[in-house]
Amino acid sequence: MSKLKALTHRKLFLPIVSMILVMLINVIYDTATGSAPFSFFYITVKNGVLYGRLIDVLNRGSEIAILAIGMTIVVSASAGTDISVGSVMALYSAVCCVTLAGFGVTNTSTYARPLIVGILLGILVCVLCGAINGFFVAYLNIQPMVATLILWSAGRAIGLLLCNSQYVYIRVPSFRVIGGYIGFLPTPILVVAICITVMTLFLKFTALGTYVQSVGINKKAARIAGFNSARIIFLAYVICGLCAGLAGMVATSRIYSADTNNIGLNMELDAILSVALGGNSLAGGKFSLAGSLIGAYTIQAITTTMYALGVDPAQAPVFKAVVVLIIVVIQAQPVKDFFAARAARKAVKEAA
Amino acid sequence: MNKKRSVNVLLLITILLFVVMYMAGIVIYGSKGFTHFQTFLNILINNAGLICVTCGMTCVMLTGGIDISVGSLVAMDCMIIAVGVTRWMWPAWALILFILAVGVLFGLVQGFCIAYLEIQPFIITMAGMFFARGMTAVLDVHQISVTDETFTKLSSLKITLPFGGYTNPKGMYVAPFIRISVIIALIVVLLTGFMLRKTRFGRSLYAVGGNQVSATLMGLDVKKTQLRAYMLSSVLTSIGGFCYVLNTMCGTTTQAVGMEMSAISSAVIGGTLLTGGVGTIIGSVFGVLINGTISSLVKFNGHLLASWANIVTAFLLMLFIVLQAVFAKIREMQKK
């Protein structure tokens, strides 16, 4: 019994169990429909690139994974979430594509400016968005969700304005590399790997991780202990903006166009969901990056599974909302207290 | 005392802003018919649903919470009515009662999670937002028109006013009119305004938002008050959904997207503090009117993209949030 308890209290218990659960559903579904029971895990090489549902989950889940990195830091530091990430992704797509195609051009097969200029400019704008959010939250003490609500609405609107409410297509092969393939490997997977490595090294060799956690656990105590709480929270939002930009980069390259209305739509829910599913408390404090990443891929696996089951994409939010609800209710302090009290009563009874 | 003064200043700024904007509209687009009384009434007609929703939002924000599920709930209400009349063949009154019941239940679940399970309002209502939006798609992914006779009659009912008309170029007198939804919205405004000022529940909303600890010490049931605030918000949103469907006469999954943003910005522009405890219904109504004026100015221009309205609203929201923060800082400094 105590061994089981020790297992369920491990930090990565929740994300790993939910991941296994999703895979199990896939196995059952495949068996029921008559295909090979483990076809979810098959990886083959077709047309010179890796192919399979697992690869698909890893590939398509890249945006969520990148967003989850930034969101984890923000949630940990400020006990709030950045709901503007989806809009900021759309803004990146608009800025990048308009820069590369030229203002007012909707379809191009040559760059108006070098590729790197477009990407850097887009990411710069996203970092700026993060800085705006961070300024509101850290220095003006506005609730994080309300502060980010401004860009949630304005980000996409400004993007639409830049594109004149139209799609902007960039039909240049080199533009599609980031969302496509390098050799046999889907590039988004590589991008995620780089992001994770950089972030892990950053957290390992600087004290940022410790700072963020201590600010999240108790802002006042951290300030008295000599940390500049406001600057750390500000930095967390800037990192989140950067991550939103990188996610936007992958998403834009994938469809080689600026579809400002749809890029990053509802992505903020997925990002927050991955953080929660990763066993991180949405009330801030300690965080586990690995948990968030497993959470992110679990969500992509859920989405892929739902599409395989024939659920309309518009209906998918129902299931995600229910999952969020269950997770936050389990995490809620009164619920924990209730079960702790029950366990204590039981122990007393057994002793008597 | 100080808190009250700075809030009055905010309300004054809001009213002034509305007057200035409207005047600007009259000066720039006067020749296109902005001067007609009907333009103002159209703002009311178009935003009747938003007024109801904002009243609910104000009550929730008074307790220091927030409810971002409102836009999706409006979409779900519209879809329930659309599917209800075309497929379930329910009579209109039953559907109206049903969406009110859905509102009560929705608010009950959200309020319970927020008040008694102590989960952040934003997380719960965001789950609610996606749940309602998804349920709209579960009911139907396509656009469905409301074809019921009662609804058509209610929707096309014109209530002409005895004053403020104008004579059109052909020499005919055009009387200004409002629709049934405006009357519903006005009743909602009057009732919530009365409730906030005169009833025990209304006063306890202010007390809970002002300071939870002192509210508890005063003997108020903080959790019950919060729960009721969210229920009230969802019910008023359902009423708003009814007003909304009278305008659009259809149900789609993309309806009322961003309405939560409009409602929150209206309340904030109208002087409701995000930290709770301060705000008035009349201010929120002016907030809605400012929002409505912005979008009708964009419409009257004809060349601007619709996203301009979003940007201006977001900018105003930012401005007022910063103003609130500045006032809070000044108060803090005065205390010292």
XYZ file of C-alpha atoms in Angstrom:
688
model
C 0.000 0.000 0.000
C 2.685 2.463 1.014
C 4.658 1.528 -2.081
C 1.666 2.364 -4.259
C 1.292 5.652 -2.437
C 4.945 6.466 -2.975
C 4.440 5.766 -6.667
C 1.334 7.925 -7.043
C 3.037 10.796 -5.255
C 5.957 10.823 -7.699
C 6.090 14.013 -9.681
C 5.803 12.480 -13.134
C 3.121 9.970 -12.141
C 0.153 11.895 -13.563
C 1.650 12.748 -16.981
C 3.053 9.274 -17.579
C -0.150 7.521 -16.547
C -2.249 9.722 -18.824
C 0.198 9.085 -21.688
C -0.091 5.317 -21.172
C -3.884 5.642 -20.956
C -4.054 7.387 -24.324
C -1.822 4.743 -25.920
C -3.990 2.018 -24.417
C -7.099 3.573 -25.959
C -5.306 3.540 -29.313
C -4.373 -0.132 -28.934
C -7.958 -1.043 -27.995
C -9.359 0.986 -30.881
C -6.970 -0.599 -33.379
C -7.779 -4.084 -32.129
C -11.502 -3.370 -32.253
C -11.364 -2.082 -35.815
C -9.318 -5.046 -36.984
C -5.971 -3.368 -37.724
C -2.788 -4.552 -36.069
C -3.047 -3.930 -32.316
C 0.195 -1.977 -32.068
C -0.079 0.006 -35.289
C 0.124 3.176 -33.174
C 3.793 2.425 -32.536
C 4.806 1.385 -36.056
C 7.455 3.579 -37.628
C 8.226 3.070 -41.291
C 10.083 4.987 -43.966
C 7.911 6.195 -46.828
C 9.184 8.421 -49.641
C 12.438 8.796 -47.761
C 10.901 10.248 -44.595
C 9.863 8.729 -41.293
C 6.216 7.816 -41.197
C 3.862 6.557 -38.512
C 1.359 7.732 -35.970
C 3.957 8.108 -33.221
C 6.085 10.290 -35.498
C 2.950 12.224 -36.387
C 2.252 12.923 -32.715
C 5.867 14.018 -32.168
C 5.787 16.186 -35.281
C 2.369 17.814 -34.856
C 2.883 18.232 -31.123
C 5.937 20.438 -31.653
C 4.088 23.741 -31.365
C 2.372 22.693 -28.139
C 5.674 21.409 -26.732
C 7.482 24.682 -27.468
C 4.611 26.709 -25.988
C 4.562 24.420 -22.950
C 8.198 25.311 -22.153
C 7.397 29.033 -21.963
C 4.066 28.503 -20.242
C 5.666 26.351 -17.519
C 8.049 29.168 -16.598
C 5.244 31.748 -16.588
C 2.898 29.600 -14.493
C 5.675 28.828 -12.048
C 6.797 32.426 -11.599
C 3.517 34.313 -11.583
C 0.838 31.755 -10.662
C -0.995 32.945 -13.735
C -1.114 31.924 -17.353
C -0.249 33.782 -20.517
C -3.346 33.416 -22.664
C -1.967 35.558 -25.477
C 0.393 32.879 -26.875
C -1.991 31.740 -29.619
C -2.544 35.301 -30.821
C 1.177 36.034 -30.650
C 1.796 32.996 -32.873
C -0.637 34.464 -35.390
C 1.117 37.823 -35.126
C 4.476 36.162 -35.841
C 3.019 34.516 -38.902
C 1.692 37.835 -40.195
C 4.878 39.802 -39.495
C 7.163 37.141 -40.967
C 5.135 36.524 -44.108
C 4.441 40.193 -44.803
C 8.138 40.988 -44.376
C 9.143 38.215 -46.754
C 6.442 38.814 -49.349
C 6.294 42.609 -49.179
C 3.337 44.632 -47.941
C 0.135 43.977 -49.867
C 1.444 40.917 -51.757
C -0.632 37.823 -51.100
C 1.209 35.226 -53.134
C 4.892 35.122 -53.905
C 7.514 32.666 -55.110
C 10.532 34.902 -54.413
C 11.631 36.534 -51.206
C 11.385 40.313 -51.021
C 13.930 40.179 -48.181
C 16.248 37.428 -46.948
C 14.524 34.628 -45.008
C 16.494 35.297 -41.845
C 15.273 38.921 -41.710
C 11.644 37.790 -41.745
C 12.168 35.172 -39.063
C 14.188 37.450 -36.796
C 11.767 40.330 -37.191
C 8.837 38.033 -36.372
C 10.531 36.644 -33.296
C 11.570 40.132 -32.204
C 7.927 41.242 -32.333
C 6.925 38.209 -30.253
C 9.607 38.937 -27.662
C 8.284 42.493 -27.559
C 4.773 41.129 -26.948
C 6.157 39.046 -24.105
C 7.843 42.154 -22.728
C 4.557 44.084 -22.845
C 2.781 41.274 -20.968
C 5.641 41.063 -18.511
C 5.619 44.802 -17.914
C 1.909 44.766 -17.066
C 2.176 41.767 -14.774
C 5.496 42.436 -13.071
C 5.611 46.203 -12.759
C 1.942 47.230 -12.752
C 0.777 44.234 -10.681
C -2.142 43.405 -12.981
C -3.598 39.908 -12.822
C -1.679 37.889 -15.461
C -4.740 36.659 -17.316
C -6.307 40.073 -17.621
C -3.021 41.638 -18.684
C -2.511 39.021 -21.390
C -6.144 39.336 -22.441
C -5.164 42.615 -24.134
C -2.769 40.913 -26.555
C -5.054 37.905 -26.816
C -7.465 40.201 -28.600
C -5.097 42.728 -30.159
C -2.367 40.317 -31.370
C -4.523 38.545 -33.899
C -6.249 41.781 -34.884
C -2.937 43.511 -35.631
C -1.870 40.452 -37.605
C -5.055 40.606 -39.655
C -4.428 44.285 -40.249
C -0.901 43.607 -41.555
C -2.184 40.920 -43.926
C -5.209 42.993 -44.901
C -7.374 40.058 -43.685
C -5.970 37.821 -46.440
C -3.786 34.739 -46.646
C -0.172 35.481 -47.568
C 1.460 32.545 -49.339
C 5.245 32.137 -49.520
C 5.870 29.513 -52.158
C 9.632 29.179 -51.716
C 11.042 25.724 -50.904
C 13.505 27.044 -48.322
C 10.642 28.617 -46.363
C 9.069 25.196 -45.847
C 12.149 23.526 -44.376
C 11.406 24.435 -40.735
C 7.944 22.886 -40.939
C 9.011 20.146 -43.315
C 11.844 17.627 -43.294
C 15.612 17.606 -43.014
C 16.706 14.322 -44.551
C 14.296 11.761 -43.158
C 13.564 13.604 -39.917
C 10.685 16.073 -39.530
C 12.361 19.426 -38.716
C 9.847 20.500 -36.004
C 11.078 17.594 -33.847
C 14.602 18.951 -34.241
C 13.453 22.474 -33.320
C 11.822 21.161 -30.142
C 14.967 19.207 -29.292
C 17.075 22.361 -29.648
C 14.624 24.402 -27.555
C 14.622 21.799 -24.787
C 18.413 21.493 -24.790
C 18.942 25.250 -24.649
C 16.346 25.678 -21.910
C 17.720 22.799 -19.838
C 21.275 24.108 -20.123
C 20.022 27.595 -19.280
C 18.247 26.307 -16.179
C 21.215 24.147 -15.197
C 23.998 26.695 -15.571
C 22.150 29.757 -14.356
C 20.093 30.002 -11.194
C 17.038 31.093 -13.176
C 15.080 27.936 -12.348
C 15.615 28.411 -8.628
C 14.794 32.107 -8.866
C 11.574 31.453 -10.761
C 10.445 28.796 -8.319
C 11.210 30.875 -5.254
C 9.340 33.860 -6.687
C 6.407 31.577 -7.508
C 6.320 30.058 -4.035
C 6.413 33.378 -2.209
C 6.938 36.621 -4.060
C 7.443 38.730 -0.961
C 9.857 36.325 0.709
C 11.881 36.100 -2.501
C 12.108 39.877 -2.647
C 13.182 40.097 0.990
C 15.748 37.369 0.322
C 17.267 39.714 -2.225
C 15.788 38.572 -5.551
C 14.396 41.162 -7.878
C 10.963 39.482 -8.076
C 9.563 41.873 -10.644
C 12.494 41.394 -13.006
C 12.261 37.600 -12.778
C 8.529 37.630 -13.563
C 9.208 40.038 -16.426
C 11.871 37.692 -17.772
C 9.471 34.727 -17.527
C 6.979 36.508 -19.792
C 9.712 37.473 -22.246
C 10.761 33.807 -22.463
C 7.114 32.858 -23.007
C 6.860 35.410 -25.825
C 10.019 33.982 -27.398
C 8.567 30.463 -27.200
C 5.321 31.678 -28.772
C 7.389 33.151 -31.602
C 9.277 29.881 -32.151
C 6.005 27.931 -32.117
C 4.623 30.416 -34.619
C 7.707 29.891 -36.781
C 7.069 26.143 -36.963
C 3.325 26.566 -37.533
C 3.800 29.183 -40.276
C 6.444 27.192 -42.106
C 4.247 24.091 -41.947
C 1.500 25.713 -44.020
C 3.927 28.125 -45.823
C 1.448 30.943 -45.401
C 0.060 33.459 -42.949
C -3.366 32.151 -42.026
C -3.794 34.730 -39.281
C -7.343 33.682 -38.442
C -6.424 30.104 -37.621
C -2.757 29.846 -36.620
C -2.494 29.255 -32.900
C -6.258 29.216 -32.432
C -7.111 27.711 -29.009
C -3.422 26.896 -28.620
C -3.346 28.635 -25.234
C -5.691 26.000 -23.836
C -3.430 23.221 -25.094
C -0.382 24.886 -23.582
C -2.021 25.433 -20.196
C -3.413 21.914 -20.322
C 0.068 20.459 -20.908
C 1.415 22.340 -17.906
C -1.433 21.070 -15.717
C -1.230 17.554 -17.113
C 2.515 17.584 -16.434
C 1.759 17.581 -12.726
C 2.638 21.260 -12.264
C 0.478 23.277 -9.918
C -1.304 26.133 -11.670
C -0.913 28.072 -8.420
C 2.789 28.551 -9.168
C 5.954 27.422 -7.447
C 7.826 24.240 -8.261
C 7.816 23.108 -11.853
C 8.925 20.174 -13.915
C 9.797 20.871 -17.527
C 9.839 17.167 -18.383
C 6.315 16.788 -17.036
C 5.038 19.640 -19.204
C 6.652 18.116 -22.301
C 5.104 14.707 -21.666
C 1.848 16.568 -21.066
C 2.180 18.362 -24.392
C 2.694 15.160 -26.368
C -0.127 13.471 -24.455
C -2.467 16.233 -25.579
C -1.339 15.856 -29.171
C -1.887 12.092 -28.836
C -5.401 12.772 -27.508
C -6.089 15.098 -30.445
C -4.729 12.607 -32.996
C -6.734 9.814 -31.387
C -9.898 11.897 -31.446
C -9.473 12.621 -35.143
C -8.857 8.909 -35.722
C -12.107 8.196 -33.881
C -13.888 10.579 -36.252
C -14.566 13.448 -33.858
C -15.076 16.812 -35.560
C -12.221 19.248 -34.762
C -14.775 21.805 -33.562
C -16.077 19.309 -30.999
C -12.657 18.437 -29.580
C -12.633 21.289 -26.995
C -15.393 19.535 -25.013
C -13.136 16.618 -24.138
C -10.136 18.827 -23.435
C -12.235 21.046 -21.174
C -13.427 18.002 -19.234
C -9.814 16.795 -18.854
C -8.739 20.228 -17.562
C -11.652 20.254 -15.137
C -10.783 16.806 -13.754
C -7.094 17.704 -13.338
C -7.697 21.003 -11.556
C -10.335 19.445 -9.298
C -7.871 16.702 -8.314
C -5.225 19.355 -7.655
C -7.579 21.565 -5.613
C -6.528 21.975 -1.984
C -9.998 21.359 -0.436
C -10.286 18.063 -2.339
C -6.838 16.987 -1.156
C -7.762 17.963 2.399
C -10.986 15.992 2.165
C -9.212 12.807 1.097
C -6.438 13.319 3.635
C -9.045 13.666 6.386
C -10.808 10.521 5.195
C -7.564 8.561 5.141
C -6.774 9.781 8.655
C -10.198 8.697 9.920
C -9.710 5.300 8.338
C -6.300 4.932 9.970
C -7.796 5.797 13.351
C -10.534 3.216 12.857
C -8.048 0.524 11.895
C -5.907 1.304 14.908
C -8.887 1.048 17.246
C -12.992 57.919 0.771
C -10.070 58.222 -1.554
C -10.941 55.007 -3.325
C -14.381 56.388 -4.054
C -13.013 59.637 -5.457
C -10.608 57.993 -7.871
C -13.392 55.702 -9.078
C -15.660 58.662 -9.672
C -12.860 60.184 -11.710
C -12.675 56.968 -13.762
C -16.442 56.998 -14.338
C -16.265 60.644 -15.338
C -13.471 59.878 -17.817
C -15.615 57.078 -19.249
C -18.677 59.264 -19.756
C -16.527 62.034 -21.218
C -14.865 59.554 -23.566
C -18.252 58.363 -24.789
C -19.468 61.922 -25.400
C -16.244 62.862 -27.210
C -16.377 59.753 -29.385
C -19.996 60.264 -30.257
C -19.376 63.939 -31.057
C -16.422 62.935 -33.228
C -18.750 60.538 -35.042
C -21.299 63.302 -35.577
C -18.656 65.688 -36.913
C -16.974 63.150 -39.236
C -19.914 61.047 -40.399
C -22.774 63.524 -39.853
C -23.534 63.550 -43.566
C -23.860 59.756 -43.578
C -26.597 59.835 -40.954
C -24.659 59.581 -37.707
C -26.646 62.524 -36.328
C -29.920 60.583 -36.373
C -31.273 59.414 -33.056
C -31.698 56.016 -34.675
C -27.903 55.560 -34.840
C -27.784 55.669 -31.078
C -30.736 53.280 -30.832
C -29.013 50.921 -33.263
C -26.022 50.794 -30.944
C -28.444 49.753 -28.198
C -30.155 47.178 -30.436
C -26.877 45.647 -31.624
C -25.462 45.463 -28.120
C -28.563 44.464 -26.116
C -27.096 41.004 -25.507
C -23.731 42.458 -24.550
C -25.396 44.779 -22.026
C -26.988 41.808 -20.216
C -23.710 39.871 -20.314
C -21.750 42.858 -19.017
C -24.151 43.297 -16.089
C -23.406 39.698 -15.076
C -19.689 40.208 -15.646
C -19.730 43.307 -13.443
C -21.285 41.342 -10.574
C -18.605 38.636 -10.874
C -15.803 41.178 -11.150
C -17.110 42.947 -8.034
C -16.259 39.799 -6.075
C -12.746 39.928 -7.538
C -13.353 37.067 -9.966
C -13.788 36.861 -13.697
C -15.948 34.824 -16.055
C -14.593 34.260 -19.555
C -17.097 31.559 -20.467
C -19.786 34.085 -21.392
C -19.150 34.341 -25.141
C -19.253 30.587 -25.629
C -22.302 30.289 -23.403
C -24.098 32.801 -25.633
C -23.133 30.715 -28.683
C -24.410 27.566 -26.968
C -27.698 29.267 -26.044
C -28.191 30.398 -29.632
C -27.456 26.882 -30.879
C -29.826 25.319 -28.342
C -32.609 27.617 -29.538
C -31.793 26.973 -33.207
C -31.639 23.201 -32.793
C -34.601 23.307 -30.403
C -37.005 24.882 -32.853
C -35.834 22.980 -35.925
C -35.228 19.487 -34.521
C -36.663 19.018 -31.058
C -39.805 20.986 -32.040
C -40.026 22.574 -28.598
C -42.238 25.607 -28.080
C -40.461 28.937 -27.652
C -41.295 29.397 -23.968
C -39.901 25.960 -23.110
C -36.645 26.759 -24.928
C -36.291 30.084 -23.133
C -36.835 28.364 -19.784
C -34.381 25.653 -20.855
C -31.540 28.064 -21.660
C -32.144 29.819 -18.348
C -31.897 26.428 -16.612
C -28.692 25.698 -18.544
C -27.381 29.063 -17.332
C -28.205 28.216 -13.708
C -26.539 24.806 -13.963
C -23.483 26.190 -15.761
C -23.050 28.890 -13.145
C -23.609 26.398 -10.341
C -20.792 24.103 -11.523
C -18.388 26.972 -12.210
C -19.277 28.757 -8.983
C -18.931 25.588 -6.923
C -15.464 24.859 -8.323
C -14.350 28.455 -7.750
C -15.925 29.124 -4.347
C -15.783 25.771 -2.603
C -12.865 24.023 -4.367
C -10.856 27.265 -4.417
C -9.697 26.904 -8.022
C -8.686 30.057 -9.896
C -11.750 31.585 -11.605
C -9.854 32.041 -14.836
C -8.938 28.362 -15.203
C -12.438 27.114 -14.441
C -14.222 29.584 -16.670
C -11.707 28.917 -19.438
C -12.586 25.233 -19.223
C -16.225 26.349 -19.267
C -15.540 28.499 -22.308
C -14.091 25.621 -24.311
C -16.724 23.217 -23.032
C -19.574 25.459 -24.161
C -17.909 26.176 -27.519
C -17.368 22.453 -28.062
C -20.918 21.603 -27.003
C -22.164 24.094 -29.591
C -20.336 22.017 -32.206
C -21.659 18.790 -30.701
C -25.217 20.105 -31.140
C -24.396 20.951 -34.741
C -21.295 21.986 -36.657
C -23.258 23.829 -39.338
C -25.144 27.088 -39.245
C -28.809 26.629 -38.392
C -31.441 29.322 -38.828
C -34.133 29.928 -36.253
C -37.341 29.463 -38.203
C -39.856 29.387 -35.368
C -42.815 31.751 -35.772
C -42.731 33.094 -32.218
C -39.047 33.925 -32.486
C -39.493 35.541 -35.895
C -42.300 37.686 -34.510
C -40.302 38.698 -31.450
C -37.291 39.440 -33.607
C -39.095 41.643 -36.105
C -41.163 43.468 -33.512
C -40.499 47.213 -33.810
C -41.371 49.470 -30.926
C -41.529 53.006 -32.347
C -40.714 55.932 -30.137
C -42.882 59.068 -30.238
C -39.915 61.461 -30.478
C -36.576 61.971 -32.181
C -37.576 61.029 -35.703
C -36.393 62.714 -38.878
C -37.750 63.417 -42.313
C -35.930 61.551 -45.063
C -35.020 63.102 -48.452
C -38.281 61.804 -49.953
C -40.223 63.812 -47.377
C -41.400 60.883 -45.309
C -41.239 60.941 -41.536
C -39.113 58.080 -40.172
C -39.906 57.288 -36.570
C -37.098 55.883 -34.450
C -37.633 52.397 -33.097
C -36.169 49.908 -30.658
C -36.557 46.165 -30.468
C -37.773 43.867 -27.722
C -34.170 42.947 -26.832
C -33.432 46.543 -25.830
C -36.356 46.487 -23.412
C -35.115 43.226 -21.897
C -31.631 44.714 -21.566
C -32.988 47.863 -19.903
C -34.976 45.769 -17.422
C -31.831 43.739 -16.648
C -29.845 46.941 -16.130
C -32.474 48.420 -13.793
C -32.844 45.204 -11.783
C -29.109 44.564 -11.355
C -28.532 48.237 -10.578
C -31.242 48.107 -7.914
C -29.910 44.801 -6.575
C -26.360 46.109 -6.214
C -27.462 49.261 -4.413
C -30.346 48.157 -2.249
C -30.291 44.442 -1.516
C -28.307 42.469 1.001
C -26.849 40.239 -1.712
C -25.759 43.230 -3.789
C -23.982 44.866 -0.881
C -22.301 41.608 0.088
C -20.852 41.369 -3.452
C -19.025 44.649 -2.800
C -17.963 43.514 0.670
C -16.554 40.185 -0.546
C -14.626 41.865 -3.339
C -13.345 44.630 -1.093
C -11.817 42.380 1.502
C -12.660 38.715 1.993
C -11.354 38.553 5.539
C -13.334 41.518 6.787
C -16.401 40.234 4.919
C -16.080 36.951 6.810
C -15.621 38.824 10.072
C -18.785 40.785 9.305
C -20.598 37.466 9.242
C -21.047 37.165 5.496
C -20.904 33.757 3.850
C -18.143 34.550 1.344
C -18.317 31.248 -0.524
C -22.079 31.349 -0.924
C -21.853 34.921 -2.230
C -19.215 33.919 -4.797
C -21.260 30.910 -5.894
C -24.336 33.101 -6.346
C -22.327 35.704 -8.274
C -21.256 33.124 -10.862
C -24.792 31.744 -11.078
C -26.122 35.254 -11.614
C -23.524 35.862 -14.317
C -24.440 32.703 -16.218
C -28.175 33.400 -15.955
C -27.741 36.980 -17.171
C -25.551 35.602 -19.962
C -28.372 33.254 -20.946
C -30.759 36.209 -21.045
C -28.112 37.969 -23.138
C -27.988 34.897 -25.381
C -31.733 35.208 -25.921
C -31.332 38.883 -26.881
C -28.431 37.909 -29.138
C -30.361 35.237 -30.995
C -33.165 37.734 -31.645
C -30.590 39.808 -33.534
C -28.859 37.047 -35.467
C -31.710 34.504 -35.742
C -29.278 31.628 -36.175
C -26.908 29.355 -34.313
C -23.306 28.732 -35.395
C -20.147 27.586 -33.675
C -18.328 30.857 -34.387
C -20.995 33.086 -32.890
C -20.127 35.642 -30.198
C -16.405 34.871 -30.424
C -14.576 37.398 -28.269
C -17.730 38.537 -26.468
C -16.023 37.837 -23.137
C -13.360 40.315 -24.189
C -16.000 42.952 -25.010
C -17.800 42.339 -21.716
C -14.622 42.523 -19.634
C -13.360 45.603 -21.434
C -16.773 47.282 -21.089
C -16.797 46.637 -17.361
C -13.192 47.800 -16.930
C -13.690 50.888 -19.080
C -16.823 51.554 -17.028
C -14.759 51.802 -13.870
C -15.018 48.287 -12.410
C -11.769 47.491 -10.632
C -10.137 44.179 -11.563
C -9.257 43.633 -7.928
C -12.949 43.708 -7.012
C -15.055 45.722 -4.630
C -15.574 48.739 -6.859
C -17.815 49.233 -9.868
C -21.230 50.344 -10.995
C -23.771 49.061 -13.475
C -24.187 52.499 -15.020
C -20.451 52.668 -15.694
C -20.534 49.250 -17.364
C -23.431 50.359 -19.575
C -21.348 53.335 -20.686
C -18.502 50.894 -21.318
C -20.755 48.915 -23.663
C -21.870 52.134 -25.359
C -18.221 53.092 -25.981
C -17.569 49.657 -27.466
C -20.689 49.980 -29.611
C -19.695 53.476 -30.759
C -16.244 52.234 -31.797
C -17.671 49.452 -33.936
C -20.323 51.691 -35.474
C -17.653 54.299 -36.284
C -15.654 51.572 -38.037
C -18.819 50.515 -39.854
C -19.685 54.076 -40.896
C -16.194 54.538 -42.317
C -16.743 51.555 -44.593
C -13.100 51.175 -45.651
C -11.541 50.089 -42.355
C -11.112 46.420 -41.554
C -13.273 45.021 -38.777
C -10.154 44.180 -36.780
C -9.628 47.907 -36.157
C -12.524 47.783 -33.698
C -10.732 44.996 -31.804
C -7.478 46.915 -31.709
C -9.069 50.141 -30.470
C -11.033 48.250 -27.794
C -7.910 46.418 -26.662
C -6.046 49.719 -26.567
C -8.774 51.329 -24.442
C -8.769 48.318 -22.124
C -5.003 48.699 -21.753
C -5.336 52.424 -21.092
C -7.917 51.933 -18.360
C -6.034 49.060 -16.743
C -2.935 51.249 -16.597
C -5.029 54.122 -15.195
C -6.371 51.800 -12.494
C -2.856 50.689 -11.641
C -1.694 54.298 -11.448
C -4.600 55.222 -9.163
C -3.782 52.223 -6.973
C -0.139 53.358 -6.749
C -1.201 56.904 -5.829
C -3.486 55.549 -3.107
C -0.669 53.453 -1.716
C 1.651 56.447 -1.621
C -0.984 58.592 0.095
C -1.398 55.929 2.778
C 2.276 56.110 3.567
